[in-house]
Tab-separated table of C-alpha atoms in Angstrom:
chain	number	residue	atom	x	y	z
A	1	LEU	CA	188.846	-10.251	-23.726
A	2	LEU	CA	190.117	-12.477	-26.506
A	3	PRO	CA	192.483	-15.235	-25.404
A	4	ARG	CA	196.070	-14.689	-26.480
A	5	MET	CA	199.428	-16.382	-26.202
A	6	ARG	CA	201.823	-14.368	-24.064
A	7	LEU	CA	204.845	-16.671	-24.292
A	8	GLY	CA	205.442	-19.560	-26.659
A	9	TYR	CA	208.798	-20.662	-28.024
A	10	ALA	CA	211.068	-23.569	-28.832
A	11	GLU	CA	214.514	-23.721	-27.247
A	12	ALA	CA	217.631	-25.821	-27.709
A	13	LYS	CA	220.482	-25.593	-25.193
A	14	ASN	CA	223.503	-27.508	-23.915
A	15	ASP	CA	225.451	-27.748	-20.667
A	16	LYS	CA	228.137	-25.334	-21.901
A	17	GLY	CA	225.868	-22.285	-21.560
A	18	LEU	CA	224.662	-22.025	-25.172
A	19	SER	CA	220.953	-21.663	-25.953
A	20	ILE	CA	218.953	-20.892	-29.101
A	21	ARG	CA	215.354	-19.770	-28.671
A	22	GLY	CA	212.759	-18.989	-31.336
A	23	GLY	CA	209.209	-17.786	-30.734
A	24	GLN	CA	207.396	-15.218	-28.627
A	25	ASP	CA	209.365	-14.160	-25.562
A	26	TRP	CA	210.179	-11.125	-23.435
A	27	VAL	CA	212.211	-8.369	-25.101
A	28	PRO	CA	215.818	-9.539	-24.508
A	29	VAL	CA	217.392	-6.098	-23.876
A	30	ALA	CA	216.355	-3.561	-21.215
A	31	ALA	CA	215.064	-6.707	-19.510
A	32	GLN	CA	214.491	-5.385	-15.972
A	33	ASN	CA	210.957	-4.873	-14.635
A	34	PRO	CA	209.879	-2.794	-11.609
A	35	GLY	CA	208.126	-4.349	-8.622
A	36	THR	CA	204.739	-2.841	-9.520
A	37	ILE	CA	201.606	-4.987	-9.717
A	38	ASP	CA	200.004	-2.626	-12.241
A	39	PHE	CA	199.196	-4.316	-15.560
A	40	GLY	CA	201.009	-1.611	-17.555
A	41	VAL	CA	204.350	-2.298	-15.788
A	42	GLN	CA	205.266	1.416	-16.104
A	43	SER	CA	204.707	1.478	-19.866
A	44	TRP	CA	205.393	4.987	-21.235
A	45	SER	CA	207.019	5.755	-17.898
A	46	GLY	CA	210.567	4.468	-17.907
A	47	ASN	CA	210.180	0.718	-18.515
A	48	LEU	CA	210.810	-0.662	-22.005
A	49	TRP	CA	209.244	-4.115	-22.273
A	50	TRP	CA	206.953	-6.321	-24.320
A	51	ARG	CA	206.563	-9.914	-25.491
A	52	VAL	CA	207.671	-10.057	-29.117
A	53	PRO	CA	208.335	-12.798	-31.706
A	54	GLN	CA	212.097	-13.233	-31.906
A	55	PHE	CA	215.081	-15.461	-32.585
A	56	THR	CA	217.630	-15.157	-29.768
A	57	LEU	CA	221.048	-16.720	-29.233
A	58	ARG	CA	222.550	-16.690	-25.712
A	59	TYR	CA	225.942	-17.840	-24.496
A	60	LYS	CA	226.725	-17.831	-20.767
A	61	PRO	CA	229.928	-19.753	-19.979
A	62	LYS	CA	230.217	-18.546	-16.352
A	63	ASN	CA	229.322	-15.157	-14.863
A	64	ILE	CA	229.064	-13.349	-18.193
A	65	GLU	CA	226.305	-13.662	-20.775
A	66	PHE	CA	226.457	-12.707	-24.458
A	67	LEU	CA	223.231	-12.286	-26.396
A	68	VAL	CA	222.254	-11.488	-29.988
A	69	SER	CA	218.686	-11.352	-31.211
A	70	ALA	CA	216.380	-10.391	-34.063
A	71	MET	CA	212.801	-9.456	-33.136
A	72	LYS	CA	209.801	-7.976	-34.891
A	73	HIS	CA	206.375	-6.898	-33.653
A	74	ARG	CA	203.273	-8.490	-35.108
A	75	VAL	CA	201.879	-6.622	-38.140
A	76	SER	CA	198.452	-6.104	-39.707
A	77	ASN	CA	197.001	-4.475	-42.783
A	78	GLU	CA	196.025	-1.432	-40.721
A	79	GLN	CA	199.497	-0.910	-39.285
A	80	GLU	CA	201.020	2.275	-40.641
A	81	GLN	CA	204.651	1.453	-39.908
A	82	GLN	CA	205.981	-1.438	-41.993
A	83	GLU	CA	209.468	-2.447	-40.946
A	84	LYS	CA	212.060	-3.230	-43.612
A	85	MET	CA	213.972	-5.309	-41.096
A	86	PRO	CA	213.579	-6.571	-37.524
A	87	TRP	CA	215.261	-5.009	-34.549
A	88	LEU	CA	218.826	-6.366	-34.399
A	89	LEU	CA	219.837	-6.517	-30.746
A	90	GLY	CA	222.869	-7.296	-28.625
A	91	ARG	CA	223.500	-7.468	-24.885
A	92	ILE	CA	226.344	-8.263	-22.458
A	93	GLY	CA	225.460	-9.057	-18.850
A	94	PHE	CA	227.724	-9.592	-15.821
A	95	SER	CA	226.412	-11.672	-12.905
A	96	ASP	CA	227.676	-11.293	-9.320
A	97	LEU	CA	229.877	-8.335	-10.312
A	98	LEU	CA	228.469	-6.170	-7.476
A	99	GLY	CA	227.857	-9.026	-5.061
A	100	LYS	CA	226.093	-12.363	-5.136
A	101	GLY	CA	222.851	-12.180	-7.065
A	102	SER	CA	223.724	-8.866	-8.747
A	103	LEU	CA	223.499	-8.072	-12.453
A	104	VAL	CA	225.000	-5.329	-14.613
A	105	ALA	CA	224.142	-5.368	-18.309
A	106	ILE	CA	224.361	-3.108	-21.317
A	107	GLY	CA	222.410	-3.719	-24.487
A	108	GLY	CA	220.903	-2.047	-27.481
A	109	GLY	CA	219.905	-2.375	-31.071
A	110	ILE	CA	219.176	-0.832	-34.452
A	111	ARG	CA	216.378	-1.095	-36.991
A	112	SER	CA	215.298	0.385	-40.341
A	113	ALA	CA	211.625	1.087	-41.070
A	114	SER	CA	209.225	2.787	-43.449
A	115	ASP	CA	206.322	5.008	-42.416
A	116	VAL	CA	203.377	4.621	-44.790
A	117	ALA	CA	200.977	7.565	-44.926
A	118	LEU	CA	197.458	6.599	-46.074
A	119	THR	CA	195.273	8.816	-48.260
A	120	SER	CA	192.197	7.912	-46.214
A	121	SER	CA	191.138	6.007	-43.148
A	122	ASP	CA	188.921	3.563	-45.010
A	123	ALA	CA	189.691	-0.116	-45.557
A	124	THR	CA	191.327	0.415	-48.964
A	125	GLY	CA	194.534	1.672	-47.390
A	126	ALA	CA	195.656	3.658	-50.446
A	127	VAL	CA	199.251	4.813	-50.056
A	128	ALA	CA	200.067	8.506	-50.403
A	129	ASP	CA	203.686	8.646	-49.319
A	130	THR	CA	206.407	6.532	-47.703
A	131	SER	CA	209.265	7.822	-45.541
A	132	ASP	CA	212.233	5.784	-44.401
A	133	TYR	CA	213.643	6.199	-40.922
A	134	SER	CA	216.044	4.428	-38.589
A	135	SER	CA	215.821	3.434	-34.931
A	136	ASN	CA	218.464	2.856	-32.275
A	137	LEU	CA	218.548	2.085	-28.578
A	138	VAL	CA	221.137	1.836	-25.792
A	139	ALA	CA	220.052	0.578	-22.351
A	140	LEU	CA	221.891	-0.014	-19.075
A	141	GLU	CA	220.442	-2.494	-16.551
A	142	LEU	CA	221.220	-2.914	-12.872
A	143	LYS	CA	220.137	-5.304	-10.123
A	144	VAL	CA	221.847	-5.259	-6.709
A	145	PRO	CA	220.874	-7.083	-3.485
A	146	LEU	CA	221.455	-4.896	-0.419
A	147	GLY	CA	221.901	-7.402	2.359
A	148	GLU	CA	219.313	-10.124	2.827
A	149	LYS	CA	216.224	-7.914	2.937
A	150	PHE	CA	216.585	-5.336	0.150
A	151	VAL	CA	216.976	-5.524	-3.637
A	152	ILE	CA	217.240	-2.540	-5.971
A	153	ASN	CA	216.903	-2.838	-9.738
A	154	GLY	CA	216.301	-0.573	-12.692
A	155	GLU	CA	217.333	0.550	-16.135
A	156	VAL	CA	218.093	3.732	-18.063
A	157	TYR	CA	217.865	4.141	-21.820
A	158	THR	CA	218.333	6.575	-24.677
A	159	GLY	CA	217.714	6.342	-28.395
A	160	GLN	CA	215.374	7.287	-31.209
A	161	GLY	CA	212.538	5.654	-33.110
A	162	ILE	CA	211.667	3.423	-30.118
A	163	GLY	CA	208.053	2.395	-30.663
A	164	ARG	CA	205.624	-0.493	-30.578
A	165	GLU	CA	208.188	-3.224	-29.905
A	166	PHE	CA	208.780	-1.698	-26.464
A	167	VAL	CA	205.210	-0.629	-25.530
A	168	HIS	CA	206.233	2.893	-26.544
A	169	TYR	CA	203.465	3.507	-29.070
A	170	GLY	CA	203.264	6.869	-30.841
A	171	LEU	CA	206.801	7.898	-29.973
A	172	ASP	CA	208.845	6.383	-32.786
A	173	TYR	CA	208.423	8.686	-35.810
A	174	ASN	CA	206.907	12.074	-36.672
A	175	PRO	CA	205.936	12.051	-40.381
A	176	ALA	CA	204.657	15.658	-40.272
A	177	SER	CA	207.891	17.192	-38.987
A	178	PRO	CA	208.913	20.454	-40.729
A	179	GLU	CA	212.100	18.604	-41.673
A	180	GLY	CA	210.050	16.218	-43.803
A	181	GLY	CA	209.778	13.372	-41.325
A	182	LYS	CA	211.909	12.727	-38.256
A	183	GLU	CA	212.673	10.011	-35.716
A	184	ILE	CA	211.641	10.949	-32.175
A	185	ALA	CA	214.522	10.814	-29.717
A	186	THR	CA	213.731	9.785	-26.155
A	187	LYS	CA	215.350	8.990	-22.831
A	188	GLY	CA	214.128	7.586	-19.552
A	189	GLY	CA	214.374	4.853	-16.982
A	190	PHE	CA	213.132	3.549	-13.664
A	191	ALA	CA	214.366	2.471	-10.235
A	192	SER	CA	212.582	-0.038	-8.009
A	193	LEU	CA	213.326	-1.051	-4.410
A	194	LYS	CA	212.073	-4.312	-2.842
A	195	PHE	CA	211.952	-4.945	0.903
A	196	LEU	CA	211.442	-8.568	2.010
A	197	ALA	CA	209.759	-8.048	5.375
A	198	THR	CA	209.047	-11.738	5.999
A	199	GLU	CA	208.929	-14.939	3.991
A	200	LYS	CA	205.385	-14.060	2.935
A	201	ILE	CA	205.315	-10.245	2.881
A	202	GLU	CA	207.252	-7.839	0.676
A	203	PHE	CA	207.035	-4.101	0.043
A	204	ASN	CA	208.012	-2.327	-3.191
A	205	ALA	CA	208.495	1.312	-4.136
A	206	GLY	CA	209.644	2.818	-7.400
A	207	PHE	CA	209.905	5.762	-9.761
A	208	GLY	CA	209.830	5.919	-13.559
A	209	LEU	CA	210.262	8.644	-16.181
A	210	ASP	CA	209.951	8.848	-19.966
A	211	ASP	CA	211.041	12.081	-21.653
A	212	PRO	CA	210.796	12.285	-25.469
A	213	ASP	CA	212.429	15.160	-27.353
A	214	ASN	CA	209.797	17.890	-27.728
A	215	THR	CA	211.407	19.353	-30.856
A	216	ASP	CA	211.241	16.014	-32.673
A	217	MET	CA	207.459	15.893	-32.105
A	218	GLN	CA	206.725	19.328	-33.580
A	219	TYR	CA	204.657	19.854	-36.699
A	220	GLU	CA	203.000	22.875	-38.310
A	221	GLY	CA	199.261	23.265	-37.776
A	222	VAL	CA	196.583	25.932	-37.407
A	223	ASP	CA	194.602	27.123	-34.395
A	224	GLU	CA	190.838	27.628	-34.194
A	225	GLY	CA	191.174	30.988	-35.917
A	226	GLY	CA	193.169	29.554	-38.827
A	227	ASP	CA	196.486	31.028	-37.730
A	228	PRO	CA	199.609	28.865	-38.044
A	229	VAL	CA	200.905	27.288	-34.825
A	230	VAL	CA	203.414	24.621	-33.862
A	231	LEU	CA	201.769	21.443	-32.515
A	232	LEU	CA	203.128	18.176	-31.140
A	233	SER	CA	202.537	14.694	-32.555
A	234	GLY	CA	203.338	12.654	-29.422
A	235	PRO	CA	200.918	11.750	-26.607
A	236	TYR	CA	202.848	13.784	-24.016
A	237	LEU	CA	205.931	15.899	-23.373
A	238	LYS	CA	206.989	13.929	-20.289
A	239	ASN	CA	205.444	11.172	-18.196
A	240	GLN	CA	206.415	9.913	-14.752
A	241	THR	CA	205.031	7.601	-12.071
A	242	ILE	CA	205.689	6.855	-8.405
A	243	PHE	CA	204.358	3.657	-6.842
A	244	VAL	CA	204.312	1.829	-3.504
A	245	ASN	CA	202.775	-1.565	-2.833
A	246	MET	CA	202.531	-4.555	-0.542
A	247	LYS	CA	202.491	-8.172	-1.762
A	248	TYR	CA	201.413	-11.138	0.334
A	249	LYS	CA	202.308	-14.718	-0.632
A	250	VAL	CA	199.521	-16.973	0.628
A	251	THR	CA	201.093	-20.124	-0.828
A	252	LYS	CA	203.990	-20.856	-3.179
A	253	ASN	CA	201.731	-20.220	-6.182
A	254	PHE	CA	199.001	-17.884	-4.924
A	255	GLY	CA	199.276	-14.294	-3.707
A	256	TRP	CA	197.605	-10.895	-3.546
A	257	GLY	CA	198.697	-7.269	-3.335
A	258	LEU	CA	197.639	-3.635	-2.829
A	259	GLU	CA	199.212	-0.687	-4.663
A	260	PHE	CA	199.102	3.101	-4.900
A	261	ILE	CA	200.420	4.925	-7.993
A	262	ASN	CA	200.778	8.644	-8.642
A	263	PHE	CA	200.936	9.783	-12.291
A	264	THR	CA	202.280	13.130	-13.500
A	265	THR	CA	201.949	13.731	-17.249
A	266	THR	CA	203.157	16.923	-18.913
A	267	VAL	CA	201.202	17.837	-22.066
A	268	ALA	CA	201.099	20.797	-24.444
A	269	ASP	CA	198.065	23.046	-24.529
A	270	ALA	CA	195.813	23.215	-27.581
A	271	ALA	CA	197.772	26.069	-29.161
A	272	GLY	CA	201.125	24.400	-28.574
A	273	THR	CA	202.427	27.458	-26.725
A	274	GLY	CA	202.492	26.193	-23.143
A	275	GLU	CA	202.702	23.160	-20.897
A	276	THR	CA	200.302	21.661	-18.376
A	277	ASP	CA	200.907	18.987	-15.738
A	278	LEU	CA	198.086	16.460	-15.389
A	279	GLU	CA	198.188	14.505	-12.135
A	280	GLY	CA	196.176	11.501	-11.018
A	281	GLN	CA	196.223	8.555	-8.641
A	282	ARG	CA	195.328	4.894	-8.989
A	283	PHE	CA	194.598	2.345	-6.275
A	284	THR	CA	194.937	-1.286	-7.346
A	285	ALA	CA	194.043	-4.559	-5.634
A	286	SER	CA	195.340	-7.654	-7.366
A	287	TRP	CA	195.635	-11.407	-6.903
A	288	TRP	CA	197.583	-13.939	-8.945
A	289	TYR	CA	198.163	-17.625	-9.368
A	290	ALA	CA	201.523	-18.655	-10.859
A	291	PHE	CA	201.668	-22.116	-12.380
């Protein structure tokens, strides 16, 4: 694995609740994460997240936080989508509204982009056609302590053209749509429950779902016999996960955990005329050192 910088930013802030941060940081909207220990953090299954270069302004005078941000994924010569503008984001969060330690937040954003279709897959990258499209997102976040032992958190979202900035690759735009190119609408979310059994042991369980619009992913193709059929451009029709785990804190910085995840992915068959559920399980053992 090549070394990489996950987080790196400069920040200026004062004692009145104002902060300005520039650099690579977590996506500032839809900012909840489930209690899974899986590296994917329910990517493509209800959790919108990533670490993206951004410029973010926050103002939190008391129990309310206002946020505006501009963020843009890294680009390369091979990247087909070339954004005309960054994601422009906004978020309002309310702390302690549903009890001490709770959070309720609503956020979202918009972006304009171009999809560049290449004439070939070689290194020349000759351009055949360019289609403009727009993206939007609305997300609701929730975190609520339930007594001293339980915490529930999650988020739900809806929008269109939500792609690589949110680890949602392949589900932003369909250039081969019969309509001449179309943004892919999607909706989803997750819920995660934490149980603090002791000072060192906690249990987590959660569910996540991502459900893109099947019609937006359609394009005209041919089957093995050369007859026209309707196919789908996205990686799946629907994807969901269920997880349970146990985490053990050996010291303040070091811990380990065990997890079970069940995946259910709905895909279209080769002819595009039916649906199939693919199901699988993953067992994960993990350890970490936080410094």
